[in-house]
């Protein structure tokens, strides 16, 4: 899983910086498009860093913590990718029907952060359980 989180981090970082530049140079005066791209970049870059960090975490020994970390990473990766991609598509002139993807991605990001919180709690319990 870690490899995919690192791949997702690279993909989202690349997309965020590229779209940020495009918003400034290509869309220029198109205020609504620039605002959509700017919002996507604002969410995508920190999530790329979070995914990169998850990829560096050691594998937890206990299965519940391992599952939480896996599902948190998948939720964050899928969520930020859907969220940002939909905003970029809308900024580039895609059909407004794409709008439904934005809250799906946002909800997955929220779920991912909640699961990361649960992972931290589970990891604390795992550490306490391993201390004699």
XYZ file of N, CA, C and O in Angstrom:
528
model
N 0.820 -1.199 0.000
C 0.000 0.000 0.000
C 0.864 1.264 0.000
O 0.501 2.243 -0.613
N 1.951 1.221 0.734
C 2.779 2.420 0.853
C 3.209 2.959 -0.489
O 3.221 4.158 -0.710
N 3.604 2.069 -1.352
C 4.073 2.492 -2.676
C 2.987 3.296 -3.378
O 3.261 4.320 -4.009
N 1.735 2.860 -3.252
C 0.627 3.556 -3.917
C 0.363 4.913 -3.293
O -0.034 5.851 -3.978
N 0.569 5.028 -1.987
C 0.393 6.336 -1.353
C 1.465 7.302 -1.828
O 1.207 8.480 -2.036
N 2.680 6.793 -1.982
C 3.761 7.645 -2.484
C 3.483 8.035 -3.937
O 3.674 9.191 -4.330
N 2.987 7.092 -4.736
C 2.586 7.393 -6.121
C 1.473 8.437 -6.121
O 1.509 9.414 -6.878
N 0.468 8.241 -5.246
C -0.640 9.204 -5.161
C -0.133 10.572 -4.707
O -0.614 11.600 -5.187
N 0.836 10.592 -3.803
C 1.419 11.862 -3.359
C 2.088 12.574 -4.527
O 1.888 13.775 -4.737
N 2.870 11.829 -5.306
C 3.528 12.421 -6.470
C 2.531 12.910 -7.498
O 2.664 14.015 -8.037
N 1.520 12.109 -7.753
C 0.479 12.477 -8.720
C -0.247 13.742 -8.290
O -0.420 14.681 -9.078
N -0.653 13.793 -7.028
C -1.396 14.960 -6.547
C -0.518 16.193 -6.431
O -0.969 17.302 -6.710
N 0.729 16.020 -6.021
C 1.647 17.159 -5.980
C 1.900 17.726 -7.369
O 1.858 18.938 -7.589
N 2.147 16.830 -8.323
C 2.361 17.238 -9.710
C 1.132 17.958 -10.269
O 1.249 19.031 -10.871
N -0.034 17.384 -10.043
C -1.267 17.990 -10.556
C -1.526 19.347 -9.922
O -1.933 20.298 -10.603
N -1.281 19.458 -8.617
C -1.545 20.719 -7.925
C -0.653 21.840 -8.438
O -1.119 22.946 -8.713
N 0.622 21.564 -8.577
C 1.543 22.601 -9.037
C 1.260 22.956 -10.497
O 1.231 24.142 -10.865
N 0.997 21.952 -11.321
C 0.696 22.198 -12.734
C -0.586 23.007 -12.885
O -0.633 23.987 -13.644
N -1.633 22.608 -12.160
C -2.908 23.333 -12.249
C -2.790 24.733 -11.669
O -3.407 25.679 -12.172
N -2.001 24.871 -10.604
C -1.788 26.209 -10.043
C -1.141 27.134 -11.047
O -1.537 28.297 -11.197
N -0.166 26.609 -11.763
C 0.487 27.412 -12.803
C -0.481 27.713 -13.947
O -0.530 28.841 -14.451
N -1.248 26.703 -14.355
C -2.219 26.907 -15.433
C -3.250 27.955 -15.041
O -3.644 28.791 -15.858
N -3.683 27.917 -13.786
C -4.676 28.888 -13.324
C -4.148 30.311 -13.446
O -4.899 31.238 -13.758
N -2.870 30.479 -13.213
C -2.282 31.807 -13.287
C -2.001 32.257 -14.713
O -2.161 33.421 -15.040
N -1.582 31.330 -15.565
C -1.099 31.713 -16.892
C -2.090 31.457 -18.021
O -2.107 32.191 -19.000
N -2.876 30.418 -17.905
C -3.785 30.070 -18.996
C -5.167 30.670 -18.771
O -5.720 31.329 -19.635
N -5.725 30.425 -17.568
C -7.083 30.895 -17.323
C -7.109 32.376 -17.009
O -8.120 33.027 -17.204
N -5.993 32.902 -16.510
C -5.837 34.335 -16.271
C -7.042 35.061 -15.726
O -7.285 35.051 -14.542
N -7.818 35.703 -16.616
C -8.932 36.546 -16.193
C -10.206 35.771 -15.893
O -11.165 36.344 -15.403
N -10.228 34.508 -16.182
C -11.426 33.706 -15.915
C -11.492 33.449 -14.412
O -11.049 32.436 -13.909
N -12.056 34.403 -13.705
C -12.060 34.394 -12.244
C -12.649 33.119 -11.663
O -12.077 32.532 -10.749
N -13.772 32.657 -12.168
C -14.408 31.451 -11.627
C -13.520 30.232 -11.830
O -13.338 29.423 -10.917
N -12.939 30.103 -13.001
C -12.049 28.970 -13.281
C -10.809 29.024 -12.408
O -10.382 28.011 -11.848
N -10.232 30.192 -12.279
C -9.036 30.348 -11.452
C -9.349 30.024 -9.992
O -8.550 29.392 -9.300
N -10.523 30.430 -9.525
C -10.918 30.160 -8.145
C -11.093 28.655 -7.911
O -10.655 28.131 -6.880
N -11.709 27.944 -8.851
C -11.866 26.498 -8.733
C -10.509 25.807 -8.680
O -10.270 24.938 -7.830
N -9.616 26.192 -9.565
C -8.282 25.586 -9.592
C -7.514 25.914 -8.314
O -6.829 25.052 -7.751
N -7.642 27.128 -7.858
C -6.970 27.546 -6.631
C -7.456 26.738 -5.426
O -6.667 26.326 -4.570
N -8.743 26.485 -5.361
C -9.310 25.670 -4.279
C -8.758 24.251 -4.341
O -8.367 23.678 -3.315
N -8.700 23.688 -5.529
C -8.168 22.332 -5.686
C -6.713 22.271 -5.240
O -6.318 21.356 -4.507
N -5.917 23.242 -5.650
C -4.501 23.278 -5.278
C -4.361 23.401 -3.758
O -3.539 22.724 -3.136
N -5.185 24.249 -3.159
C -5.116 24.479 -1.709
C -5.373 23.195 -0.917
O -4.816 22.991 0.153
N -6.204 22.321 -1.426
C -6.454 21.033 -0.766
C -5.459 19.959 -1.202
O -5.068 19.109 -0.407
N -5.079 19.984 -2.448
C -4.289 18.890 -2.999
C -2.847 18.853 -2.485
O -2.334 17.771 -2.172
N -2.197 19.992 -2.402
C -0.794 19.985 -1.968
C -0.607 19.449 -0.548
O 0.232 18.566 -0.333
N -1.360 19.911 0.447
C -1.157 19.347 1.789
C -1.514 17.859 1.868
O -0.895 17.107 2.613
N -2.501 17.443 1.082
C -2.856 16.028 1.084
C -1.760 15.185 0.421
O -1.529 14.040 0.813
N -1.083 15.753 -0.562
C 0.048 15.044 -1.177
C 1.146 14.825 -0.131
O 1.727 13.742 -0.047
N 1.403 15.822 0.678
C 2.399 15.687 1.743
C 1.938 14.657 2.776
O 2.727 13.833 3.247
N 0.658 14.680 3.122
C 0.127 13.696 4.076
C 0.286 12.281 3.534
O 0.673 11.360 4.271
N 0.002 12.081 2.257
C 0.146 10.752 1.657
C 1.609 10.307 1.639
O 1.914 9.137 1.899
N 2.487 11.224 1.350
C 3.913 10.907 1.371
C 4.331 10.489 2.785
O 5.079 9.527 2.972
N 3.825 11.181 3.775
C 4.109 10.854 5.172
C 3.569 9.472 5.529
O 4.249 8.683 6.188
N 2.339 9.175 5.094
C 1.765 7.848 5.365
C 2.627 6.755 4.749
O 2.776 5.678 5.325
N 3.181 7.029 3.585
C 4.046 6.059 2.932
C 5.329 5.791 3.708
O 5.958 4.755 3.532
N 5.703 6.707 4.586
C 6.927 6.547 5.380
C 6.670 5.901 6.742
O 7.614 5.535 7.432
N 5.406 5.772 7.134
C 5.084 5.157 8.428
C 5.532 3.705 8.452
O 5.372 2.982 7.465
N 6.043 3.241 9.589
C 6.334 1.805 9.706
C 5.020 1.023 9.759
O 3.995 1.545 10.200
N 5.050 -0.207 9.315
C 3.854 -1.046 9.339
C 3.531 -1.414 10.775
O 4.379 -1.980 11.477
N 2.321 -1.087 11.221
C 1.942 -1.453 12.593
C 1.891 -2.973 12.762
O 1.510 -3.692 11.839
N 2.264 -3.435 13.938
C 2.291 -4.869 14.207
C 0.880 -5.447 14.350
O 0.605 -6.554 13.893
N -0.013 -4.699 14.952
C -1.358 -5.224 15.209
C -2.276 -4.957 14.017
O -2.247 -3.889 13.412
N -3.093 -5.961 13.734
C -3.964 -5.915 12.564
C -4.962 -4.746 12.575
O -5.132 -4.087 11.547
N -5.617 -4.426 13.708
C -6.564 -3.294 13.685
C -5.900 -1.972 13.291
O -6.443 -1.212 12.503
N -4.719 -1.719 13.832
C -4.012 -0.477 13.493
C -3.596 -0.492 12.033
O -3.678 0.518 11.334
N -3.143 -1.647 11.552
C -2.736 -1.787 10.146
C -3.911 -1.502 9.223
O -3.778 -0.807 8.225
N -5.073 -2.049 9.557
C -6.280 -1.803 8.739
C -6.664 -0.335 8.734
O -7.015 0.215 7.691
N -6.633 0.294 9.912
C -6.987 1.712 9.986
C -6.058 2.557 9.126
O -6.504 3.458 8.416
N -4.769 2.266 9.188
C -3.807 3.020 8.384
C -4.071 2.811 6.896
O -4.051 3.767 6.115
N -4.346 1.586 6.508
C -4.609 1.285 5.098
C -5.846 2.011 4.598
O -5.819 2.682 3.562
N -6.934 1.912 5.341
C -8.183 2.530 4.895
C -8.075 4.059 4.946
O -8.615 4.754 4.081
N -7.346 4.592 5.927
C -7.138 6.047 5.987
C -6.381 6.523 4.749
O -6.777 7.510 4.116
N -5.322 5.824 4.395
C -4.541 6.209 3.219
C -5.333 6.111 1.936
O -5.278 7.006 1.083
N -6.087 5.031 1.792
C -6.909 4.862 0.591
C -7.963 5.963 0.513
O -8.179 6.561 -0.549
N -8.606 6.270 1.628
C -9.635 7.317 1.647
C -9.053 8.678 1.295
O -9.642 9.432 0.513
N -7.900 8.997 1.873
C -7.268 10.281 1.567
C -6.841 10.355 0.106
O -7.083 11.365 -0.569
N -6.205 9.291 -0.390
C -5.717 9.300 -1.770
C -6.869 9.408 -2.769
O -6.839 10.237 -3.684
N -7.868 8.584 -2.587
C -9.012 8.602 -3.508
C -9.791 9.910 -3.370
O -10.182 10.521 -4.371
N -9.988 10.340 -2.135
C -10.758 11.565 -1.901
C -10.136 12.795 -2.522
O -10.791 13.555 -3.245
N -8.841 13.023 -2.267
C -8.203 14.231 -2.793
C -8.101 14.169 -4.315
O -8.242 15.195 -4.999
N -7.889 12.976 -4.843
C -7.788 12.846 -6.296
C -9.122 13.157 -6.962
O -9.177 13.917 -7.943
N -10.208 12.611 -6.440
C -11.535 12.893 -7.009
C -11.902 14.365 -6.844
O -12.388 15.010 -7.779
N -11.688 14.897 -5.646
C -12.038 16.277 -5.333
C -11.319 17.252 -6.268
O -11.940 18.073 -6.943
N -10.005 17.123 -6.310
C -9.216 18.060 -7.120
C -9.457 17.861 -8.606
O -9.603 18.839 -9.350
N -9.531 16.613 -9.048
C -9.750 16.355 -10.477
C -11.076 16.941 -10.939
O -11.162 17.517 -12.034
N -12.102 16.815 -10.126
C -13.406 17.373 -10.499
C -13.337 18.900 -10.578
O -13.878 19.508 -11.513
N -12.667 19.528 -9.616
C -12.541 20.992 -9.660
C -11.721 21.445 -10.860
O -12.063 22.441 -11.513
N -10.649 20.726 -11.168
C -9.848 21.073 -12.347
C -10.680 20.912 -13.619
O -10.609 21.744 -14.527
N -11.452 19.844 -13.687
C -12.294 19.611 -14.865
C -13.317 20.733 -15.016
O -13.529 21.244 -16.125
N -13.929 21.129 -13.918
C -14.899 22.235 -13.972
C -14.213 23.531 -14.383
O -14.762 24.306 -15.176
N -13.015 23.767 -13.852
C -12.270 24.977 -14.212
C -11.927 24.995 -15.697
O -11.884 26.054 -16.320
N -11.717 23.815 -16.259
C -11.360 23.714 -17.677
C -12.587 23.696 -18.583
O -12.444 23.595 -19.799
N -13.777 23.784 -17.993
C -14.984 23.882 -18.802
C -15.790 22.602 -18.934
O -16.658 22.513 -19.807
N -15.548 21.626 -18.085
C -16.314 20.368 -18.144
C -17.782 20.630 -17.806
O -18.135 21.660 -17.224
N -18.602 19.682 -18.153
C -20.036 19.762 -17.873
C -20.270 19.923 -16.371
O -19.601 19.292 -15.558
N -21.251 20.737 -15.992
C -21.571 20.900 -14.575
C -21.975 19.594 -13.883
O -22.004 19.523 -12.667
N -22.261 18.557 -14.654
C -22.594 17.256 -14.064
C -21.435 16.694 -13.251
O -21.635 15.864 -12.366
N -20.223 17.130 -13.529
C -19.032 16.681 -12.800
C -19.087 17.150 -11.343
O -18.445 16.559 -10.471
N -19.886 18.156 -11.067
C -19.966 18.750 -9.736
C -20.270 17.710 -8.656
O -19.784 17.828 -7.533
N -21.036 16.671 -8.976
C -21.406 15.686 -7.959
C -20.190 14.958 -7.383
O -20.242 14.420 -6.275
N -19.078 14.935 -8.102
C -17.876 14.234 -7.647
C -17.196 14.999 -6.504
O -16.566 14.393 -5.634
N -17.329 16.314 -6.475
C -16.630 17.142 -5.493
C -16.994 16.746 -4.054
O -16.095 16.479 -3.244
N -18.280 16.666 -3.677
C -18.578 16.278 -2.293
C -18.219 14.826 -1.971
O -17.929 14.503 -0.822
N -18.214 13.966 -2.971
C -17.780 12.581 -2.747
C -16.304 12.588 -2.341
O -15.907 11.972 -1.347
N -15.488 13.305 -3.104
C -14.071 13.418 -2.771
C -13.849 14.080 -1.425
O -13.032 13.626 -0.620
N -14.592 15.143 -1.160
C -14.470 15.831 0.134
C -14.855 14.929 1.292
O -14.180 14.916 2.329
N -15.905 14.166 1.117
C -16.329 13.238 2.173
C -15.277 12.166 2.421
O -15.018 11.785 3.574
N -14.656 11.681 1.357
C -13.596 10.683 1.520
C -12.380 11.277 2.235
O -11.734 10.595 3.038
N -12.071 12.544 1.961
C -10.964 13.185 2.672
C -11.286 13.289 4.162
O -10.435 13.000 5.011
N -12.504 13.696 4.483
C -12.914 13.801 5.888
C -12.832 12.429 6.555
O -12.311 12.293 7.667
N -13.326 11.405 5.879
C -13.263 10.043 6.397
C -11.804 9.629 6.627
O -11.463 9.061 7.677
N -10.945 9.928 5.665
C -9.536 9.576 5.792
C -8.882 10.211 7.004
O -8.136 9.559 7.741
N -9.157 11.489 7.237
C -8.578 12.156 8.412
C -9.145 11.571 9.707
O -8.423 11.425 10.695
N -10.427 11.243 9.709
C -11.018 10.603 10.889
C -10.393 9.243 11.160
O -10.108 8.884 12.313
N -10.162 8.489 10.099
C -9.515 7.183 10.252
C -8.060 7.326 10.688
O -7.544 6.494 11.439
N -7.403 8.370 10.234
C -6.037 8.625 10.691
C -6.025 8.936 12.183
O -5.149 8.483 12.921
N -7.024 9.670 12.645
C -7.182 9.937 14.072
C -7.365 8.618 14.824
O -6.702 8.364 15.843
N -8.253 7.762 14.319
C -8.491 6.455 14.946
C -7.212 5.609 14.933
O -6.922 4.892 15.896
N -6.444 5.702 13.854
C -5.168 4.982 13.774
C -4.232 5.450 14.883
O -3.564 4.643 15.532
N -4.158 6.757 15.103
C -3.302 7.284 16.166
C -3.698 6.754 17.530
O -2.844 6.390 18.341
N -5.004 6.677 17.774
C -5.492 6.122 19.039
C -5.115 4.641 19.134
O -4.606 4.179 20.152
N -5.348 3.895 18.060
C -5.023 2.465 18.046
C -3.526 2.241 18.196
O -3.091 1.305 18.871
N -2.729 3.101 17.595
C -1.275 2.978 17.682
C -0.810 3.208 19.109
O 0.075 2.513 19.602
N -1.431 4.170 19.787
C -1.112 4.411 21.194
C -1.416 3.190 22.040
O -0.653 2.810 22.922
N -2.521 2.524 21.760
C -2.874 1.307 22.480
C -1.902 0.184 22.153
O -1.559 -0.620 22.997
N -1.472 0.138 20.890
C -0.522 -0.896 20.467
C 0.800 -0.721 21.210
O 1.409 -1.677 21.674
N 1.239 0.525 21.348
C 2.502 0.809 22.032
C 2.400 0.411 23.499
O 3.308 -0.185 24.062
N 1.280 0.748 24.141
C 1.080 0.397 25.551
C 1.035 -1.110 25.741
O 1.536 -1.641 26.725
N 0.436 -1.817 24.777
C 0.323 -3.272 24.873
C 1.679 -3.955 24.753
O 1.891 -5.036 25.286
N 2.623 -3.350 24.034
C 3.926 -3.975 23.829
C 4.921 -3.678 24.943
O 5.976 -4.282 25.010
N 4.597 -2.729 25.824
C 5.489 -2.381 26.937
C 5.220 -3.350 28.083
O 4.077 -3.515 28.511
N 6.280 -4.017 28.619
C 6.063 -4.985 29.699
C 5.668 -4.339 31.006
O 5.923 -3.286 31.366
